C-alpha positions as MATLAB code, in Angstrom:
seq = 'MKRVVITGLGVISPVGNDVQTFWNNLLAGVCGIDYIREFPTDELPVKIAGLVKDFDPLAFGMDKGFVRKQDRFTLYGVAAAAQAVADSGLAAEGESANIDPFRLGVYVGSGIGGFETQYREALKMAEDPSGHWVSPLLIPTMISNIAAGHIAIRTGAKGPCLDIVTACATSSHCLGEAFRAIRHGYADAVIAGGCEHMVTPLGIAGFANAKALSRAEDPQYASLPFNANRGGFVMGDGAAVLVLEELEHARQRGARIYGEMVGYGNTCDAYHATAPRPDGTTQARCITLALQEAGYDPARDTLYINAHGTGTHLNDLAETQAYKLALGQDAYRAHISSIKSMTGHMFGAAGAAEAITTVLALREGVVPPTIHLDAPDPECDLDYTPNAPVRAALTLGISDSLGFGGHDACLAFRPFHPRMLGQTRH';
ca = [
      79.922  -89.164   49.496;
      78.074  -86.433   47.634;
      76.240  -83.652   49.471;
      72.509  -83.299   48.884;
      70.757  -79.931   48.995;
      67.162  -78.773   48.585;
      66.606  -76.465   45.605;
      62.832  -76.532   45.116;
      59.660  -76.740   47.214;
      55.992  -77.242   46.329;
      52.856  -77.932   48.360;
      49.092  -78.372   48.076;
      47.552  -78.521   51.542;
      44.588  -77.710   53.777;
      46.406  -74.512   54.847;
      47.635  -73.302   51.476;
      48.328  -74.241   47.875;
      51.753  -72.621   47.652;
      54.740  -72.747   49.955;
      54.605  -69.176   51.240;
      50.903  -69.366   52.136;
      51.431  -72.780   53.734;
      54.322  -71.498   55.852;
      52.634  -68.234   56.841;
      49.509  -70.079   57.952;
      51.516  -72.577   59.996;
      53.235  -69.750   61.868;
      49.907  -67.987   62.362;
      48.333  -71.143   63.782;
      45.653  -71.340   61.092;
      43.654  -74.555   61.305;
      42.732  -76.008   57.901;
      40.265  -78.563   59.240;
      36.609  -77.976   58.364;
      33.283  -79.681   57.751;
      33.131  -81.947   54.701;
      30.841  -80.444   52.091;
      31.901  -82.387   48.991;
      29.577  -85.313   49.710;
      26.786  -86.101   52.209;
      28.018  -87.018   55.686;
      24.661  -87.396   57.460;
      25.100  -91.156   57.880;
      28.857  -91.102   58.454;
      30.399  -91.140   61.948;
      32.951  -88.433   61.027;
      32.040  -85.186   59.280;
      35.315  -83.211   59.343;
      38.647  -83.363   57.526;
      41.636  -81.329   56.408;
      40.442  -80.453   52.924;
      42.317  -78.763   50.085;
      40.513  -75.517   49.254;
      40.343  -73.351   46.113;
      42.450  -75.773   44.097;
      42.642  -75.019   40.376;
      44.699  -77.620   38.486;
      44.653  -75.447   35.373;
      46.811  -72.925   37.241;
      49.607  -75.516   37.316;
      49.764  -76.164   33.582;
      47.273  -79.019   33.367;
      44.679  -78.978   30.601;
      41.000  -79.843   31.002;
      41.314  -83.191   29.225;
      44.087  -84.341   31.563;
      42.228  -83.101   34.635;
      39.040  -84.899   33.645;
      40.837  -88.271   33.448;
      42.835  -88.144   36.698;
      42.145  -88.913   40.327;
      42.700  -85.953   42.596;
      45.737  -87.501   44.275;
      47.519  -87.283   40.919;
      46.345  -83.712   40.308;
      47.645  -82.676   43.722;
      50.970  -84.423   43.099;
      51.459  -82.919   39.642;
      50.637  -79.444   41.016;
      53.093  -79.714   43.927;
      55.792  -81.057   41.597;
      55.184  -78.245   39.096;
      55.752  -75.730   41.886;
      58.902  -77.439   43.136;
      60.485  -77.857   39.702;
      59.713  -74.256   38.716;
      61.130  -73.103   42.057;
      64.326  -75.099   41.488;
      64.908  -73.851   37.942;
      65.705  -77.360   36.741;
      64.849  -78.246   33.142;
      65.504  -81.579   31.444;
      64.182  -80.566   28.025;
      64.254  -77.631   25.622;
      66.663  -74.758   25.124;
      66.874  -74.099   28.854;
      67.843  -77.711   29.696;
      70.378  -77.824   32.529;
      70.324  -81.470   33.602;
      70.787  -84.777   31.805;
      67.246  -86.246   31.747;
      68.678  -89.684   32.604;
      70.154  -88.124   35.781;
      66.829  -86.645   36.926;
      64.604  -88.965   38.966;
      61.084  -88.924   40.407;
      60.353  -90.539   43.784;
      56.750  -89.521   44.504;
      54.526  -91.944   46.394;
      50.977  -92.274   47.642;
      49.851  -94.315   50.603;
      46.584  -95.341   48.955;
      46.483  -94.051   45.379;
      43.234  -93.334   43.556;
      40.826  -93.910   46.437;
      38.115  -91.727   44.927;
      38.380  -93.555   41.589;
      38.263  -96.969   43.267;
      35.163  -96.012   45.239;
      33.330  -94.554   42.223;
      34.058  -97.497   39.927;
      33.278 -100.078   42.631;
      29.820  -98.545   42.969;
      29.310  -99.040   39.227;
      30.367 -102.674   39.525;
      27.988 -103.235   42.440;
      25.101 -101.845   40.394;
      25.990 -103.870   37.280;
      28.085 -106.997   37.983;
      28.846 -107.346   34.281;
      31.328 -104.513   34.673;
      30.087 -102.934   31.471;
      30.118  -99.414   32.917;
      33.481  -99.633   34.689;
      35.844  -97.089   33.164;
      38.655  -98.385   30.938;
      40.792  -95.787   32.722;
      40.205  -97.374   36.144;
      43.590  -99.073   36.415;
      45.872  -96.290   35.074;
      43.966  -93.782   37.207;
      43.893  -95.597   40.558;
      47.355  -97.201   40.741;
      49.510  -95.368   43.258;
      52.550  -95.070   40.962;
      50.682  -93.085   38.315;
      51.335  -89.692   39.934;
      55.096  -90.287   39.720;
      54.657  -91.441   36.140;
      52.779  -88.313   35.116;
      55.319  -86.085   36.873;
      58.104  -87.807   34.930;
      56.186  -87.398   31.659;
      55.600  -83.697   32.275;
      59.187  -82.933   33.332;
      61.038  -85.248   30.964;
      62.696  -87.027   33.897;
      64.123  -90.281   32.501;
      66.171  -91.367   35.505;
      64.999  -93.601   38.366;
      61.246  -93.308   38.982;
      59.835  -94.979   42.100;
      56.566  -94.964   44.034;
      57.342  -96.057   47.576;
      54.226  -97.082   49.534;
      54.610  -97.207   53.315;
      51.314  -95.688   54.477;
      51.907  -92.620   56.667;
      55.685  -92.815   56.115;
      55.433  -92.906   52.303;
      56.809  -89.510   51.359;
      59.479  -89.559   54.062;
      60.782  -92.812   52.634;
      60.605  -91.337   49.117;
      62.776  -88.443   50.287;
      65.160  -90.706   52.162;
      65.705  -93.053   49.253;
      66.080  -90.091   46.870;
      68.737  -88.719   49.232;
      70.634  -91.995   49.028;
      70.301  -92.178   45.240;
      71.956  -88.772   44.882;
      74.467  -89.282   47.662;
      75.738  -92.497   46.089;
      75.818  -91.128   42.554;
      72.775  -92.686   40.885;
      71.126  -89.335   40.094;
      72.017  -85.646   40.034;
      68.552  -84.531   41.191;
      65.300  -86.177   42.284;
      61.770  -84.759   42.435;
      60.604  -86.387   45.679;
      57.556  -86.368   47.926;
      54.013  -87.674   48.143;
      50.368  -87.014   47.319;
      47.062  -88.185   48.742;
      43.304  -87.814   48.371;
      41.661  -90.111   50.887;
      38.745  -87.997   52.145;
      36.045  -90.135   50.556;
      33.019  -91.864   52.127;
      34.835  -95.208   52.003;
      38.004  -93.723   53.478;
      36.115  -92.187   56.363;
      34.162  -95.370   57.041;
      37.280  -97.517   56.964;
      39.434  -95.383   59.255;
      36.521  -94.555   61.579;
      35.568  -98.206   62.015;
      39.212  -98.960   62.790;
      38.785  -96.541   65.738;
      41.548  -94.316   64.356;
      39.647  -91.085   63.629;
      38.630  -88.253   65.911;
      34.855  -87.942   66.166;
      35.016  -84.381   67.410;
      32.202  -82.176   66.187;
      34.210  -78.936   66.292;
      36.714  -79.002   63.399;
      38.831  -76.317   65.043;
      39.352  -78.492   68.111;
      39.704  -81.949   66.629;
      43.328  -82.668   65.677;
      45.020  -82.540   69.079;
      48.519  -84.052   69.130;
      49.988  -84.605   72.611;
      46.779  -83.223   74.157;
      44.996  -85.164   76.901;
      41.691  -84.327   75.159;
      42.658  -85.992   71.870;
      40.393  -88.594   70.315;
      42.193  -89.793   67.200;
      43.623  -88.330   64.026;
      41.856  -86.166   61.432;
      42.136  -87.136   57.765;
      43.772  -84.621   55.430;
      44.425  -84.343   51.702;
      47.182  -82.763   49.645;
      50.671  -83.153   48.246;
      54.191  -81.997   48.983;
      57.291  -82.243   46.799;
      60.930  -81.231   47.235;
      63.682  -81.135   44.644;
      66.805  -82.757   46.053;
      69.995  -82.052   44.137;
      73.674  -82.878   44.297;
      75.500  -79.828   45.654;
      78.027  -79.301   42.858;
      75.328  -79.704   40.214;
      73.245  -77.066   41.989;
      76.232  -74.741   42.365;
      77.220  -74.981   38.720;
      73.840  -73.729   37.583;
      73.567  -71.068   40.297;
      70.570  -72.611   42.059;
      69.023  -71.186   45.221;
      69.612  -73.587   48.106;
      67.079  -73.849   50.946;
      69.030  -76.253   53.097;
      70.934  -79.514   53.154;
      69.680  -83.027   53.785;
      72.192  -84.759   56.019;
      70.667  -87.958   57.374;
      68.080  -90.689   56.984;
      66.892  -93.494   59.232;
      64.690  -96.412   58.204;
      63.458  -99.172   60.532;
      60.396 -101.339   61.091;
      58.510 -101.945   64.346;
      57.867 -105.608   63.422;
      55.091 -105.477   65.989;
      51.504 -104.817   64.801;
      49.556 -103.957   61.654;
      48.320 -100.579   62.908;
      49.671  -99.902   66.406;
      53.196  -98.536   66.956;
      55.623 -100.483   69.118;
      54.701  -99.030   72.538;
      58.186  -99.006   74.069;
      59.489  -96.748   71.281;
      62.660  -98.793   70.738;
      62.445  -99.284   66.976;
      61.298  -95.721   66.412;
      64.193  -94.497   68.571;
      66.660  -96.528   66.511;
      65.324  -94.887   63.344;
      65.838  -91.441   64.861;
      69.310  -92.367   66.113;
      70.378  -93.515   62.639;
      69.378  -90.163   61.131;
      71.053  -88.188   63.926;
      74.277  -90.154   63.659;
      74.486  -89.624   59.905;
      73.781  -85.922   60.463;
      76.654  -85.633   62.941;
      74.408  -84.591   65.831;
      76.350  -83.053   68.723;
      74.130  -82.296   71.735;
      76.746  -79.876   73.085;
      76.615  -77.733   69.937;
      73.324  -78.385   68.178;
      69.973  -76.743   68.772;
      67.525  -79.384   67.601;
      64.071  -79.039   66.082;
      61.872  -82.124   65.737;
      58.859  -82.070   63.460;
      56.879  -84.828   65.123;
      54.676  -87.386   63.423;
      52.198  -86.229   66.079;
      48.935  -87.750   64.872;
      46.835  -87.137   67.958;
      46.214  -90.810   68.697;
      46.944  -92.027   72.212;
      49.258  -94.865   71.145;
      51.269  -92.762   68.692;
      51.805  -89.799   70.997;
      53.038  -91.935   73.878;
      55.283  -94.186   71.777;
      56.745  -91.194   69.931;
      57.486  -89.338   73.157;
      59.191  -92.447   74.509;
      61.216  -92.770   71.297;
      62.544  -89.216   71.632;
      63.626  -89.904   75.203;
      65.372  -93.129   74.223;
      67.144  -91.546   71.259;
      68.162  -88.302   72.973;
      68.243  -89.060   76.693;
      67.904  -85.942   78.823;
      68.577  -83.825   75.736;
      65.023  -84.650   74.625;
      63.845  -82.017   77.126;
      65.912  -79.332   75.359;
      64.619  -80.094   71.859;
      62.031  -77.897   70.169;
      59.206  -80.171   68.977;
      55.911  -79.501   67.197;
      53.226  -81.220   65.140;
      51.727  -79.385   62.172;
      49.020  -82.062   61.966;
      47.251  -79.928   64.548;
      46.605  -77.581   61.597;
      46.698  -79.744   58.465;
      45.275  -82.984   59.754;
      46.996  -86.173   58.645;
      47.887  -85.950   54.948;
      48.874  -89.634   55.067;
      51.192  -90.363   52.122;
      51.917  -86.636   51.685;
      52.432  -85.904   55.386;
      56.152  -86.656   55.625;
      57.079  -84.393   52.716;
      54.889  -81.536   53.997;
      56.617  -81.898   57.353;
      60.037  -82.038   55.670;
      59.270  -78.706   53.967;
      58.259  -77.333   57.367;
      61.521  -78.528   58.899;
      63.637  -77.000   56.129;
      61.841  -73.651   56.477;
      62.065  -73.725   60.283;
      65.854  -74.077   60.010;
      66.094  -71.414   57.311;
      63.918  -68.875   59.147;
      64.957  -69.711   62.712;
      61.417  -70.212   63.954;
      59.535  -73.228   65.302;
      55.890  -73.518   64.164;
      53.434  -74.297   66.955;
      51.298  -77.235   67.935;
      47.976  -75.403   68.146;
      45.195  -76.070   70.666;
      47.665  -77.688   73.060;
      45.734  -76.423   76.068;
      45.751  -79.649   78.101;
      49.109  -81.399   77.623;
      49.120  -85.119   78.309;
      51.296  -85.566   81.440;
      52.962  -88.545   79.771;
      53.954  -86.319   76.823;
      56.107  -84.006   78.913;
      58.523  -82.637   76.291;
      58.477  -79.160   74.742;
      55.813  -79.522   72.044;
      55.701  -75.743   71.340;
      52.137  -75.086   72.505;
      49.950  -72.604   70.637;
      52.509  -70.042   69.426;
      55.693  -70.093   67.310;
      59.061  -69.766   69.011;
      62.209  -68.080   67.681;
      65.332  -70.255   67.961;
      68.778  -70.442   66.335;
      68.229  -73.952   65.025;
      71.219  -75.904   63.698;
      69.634  -79.301   63.017;
      66.124  -80.469   62.237;
      64.608  -83.928   62.003;
      61.202  -85.070   60.801;
      59.960  -88.531   61.706;
      57.071  -90.524   60.234;
      55.487  -93.706   61.557;
      53.262  -95.718   59.206;
      50.737  -98.538   59.491;
      52.646 -101.793   59.154;
      55.339 -100.490   61.492;
      57.203  -98.458   58.858;
      59.466  -95.846   60.492;
      61.353  -93.068   58.718;
      63.400  -90.138   59.963;
      64.922  -87.364   57.852;
      67.622  -84.939   59.034;
      68.355  -81.456   57.669;
      70.749  -78.613   58.377;
      70.890  -74.998   57.239;
      73.146  -74.818   54.212;
      76.729  -73.744   54.885;
      78.912  -73.876   51.728;
      82.129  -74.637   53.562;
      80.776  -77.405   55.778;
      81.828  -80.903   54.869;
      78.245  -82.118   55.191;
      77.933  -85.573   56.742;
      81.404  -85.864   58.278;
      80.777  -85.666   62.019;
      80.162  -89.388   62.556;
];
């Protein structure tokens, strides 16, 4: 089986629009949640979100005509992909081409797609049922696969191009399936991740009426994973993309390697449309699959877990139970944290943003905190890294994502060691 390494990173997020700013702000405990000012919220039950700030699509090579025609989820995805591809040094076209374009794939998903476009055009239809004023660009702007399509167009990637849609687990599944595509020889590299723009009036109304959102009035104390004071998740926007590449291909072109992807688990709760399976059994199986493929050895490994950690009562309890089932008593030794305490829930982009965090935590030997964890839920009694980062010689990191519909994903990473045999410790 081929080894899969990470050679490029890119992010657009509520705490930074480049990887270094994103990472520095996570370690500093900067909260990116704020009051919504882009549209009136006087009549809405929720007035806060994790918003992308100071975003300039022109800075990422997009022209004004393209920007004008796209939903923001696509703009965020194209920007994160542009960062990741530039960071990797991969080129499928031109004099600097260093990969067969038919061996370069794009697996970038969105949980919802063009939510803003759907809302805007639906209002037009409601005002004029003839549909005369509905944009002819509605369909190619709102469909969730269009971000992956535009990324492929802009990079010349002619290999497999997929938009996996599994709600909150979307980008984790994109990364996991990209990992398998490379590992089994179907591609030499894949641009993989997710993008989302769901902070719209309709998005807020829908999630709030489903009793999923925090109604906290203080944005700095609203997203509270594993905290007894939590009241639901906080919506967040953004995108995150990683370039996964076959090791020998990366070596031959002298690429910088951030880390190695070594495992992937994929299960379904088969339980409820929105609630996680409360006993944690299916989530634990997902985690176990990733750990087994990664060759986890509790006697040798120092484990970091980037938790799904949404700040909803059902998620936090089920996830804690899943860790205990998967790891036994070793769950109490694991370093765990949730960056959603700072970013909010980036939905389809969350898993990839958390994968980037996991890769950097392993590379830098530091665990980012779960901020505002001042009143830990007694039932969430593991080490969730409250309030401040922790230095640790981490040897293995996992990131798990749990999506509406019962979709579970878990990704496993290790620091890159050239002489390791990768996934051989089964």
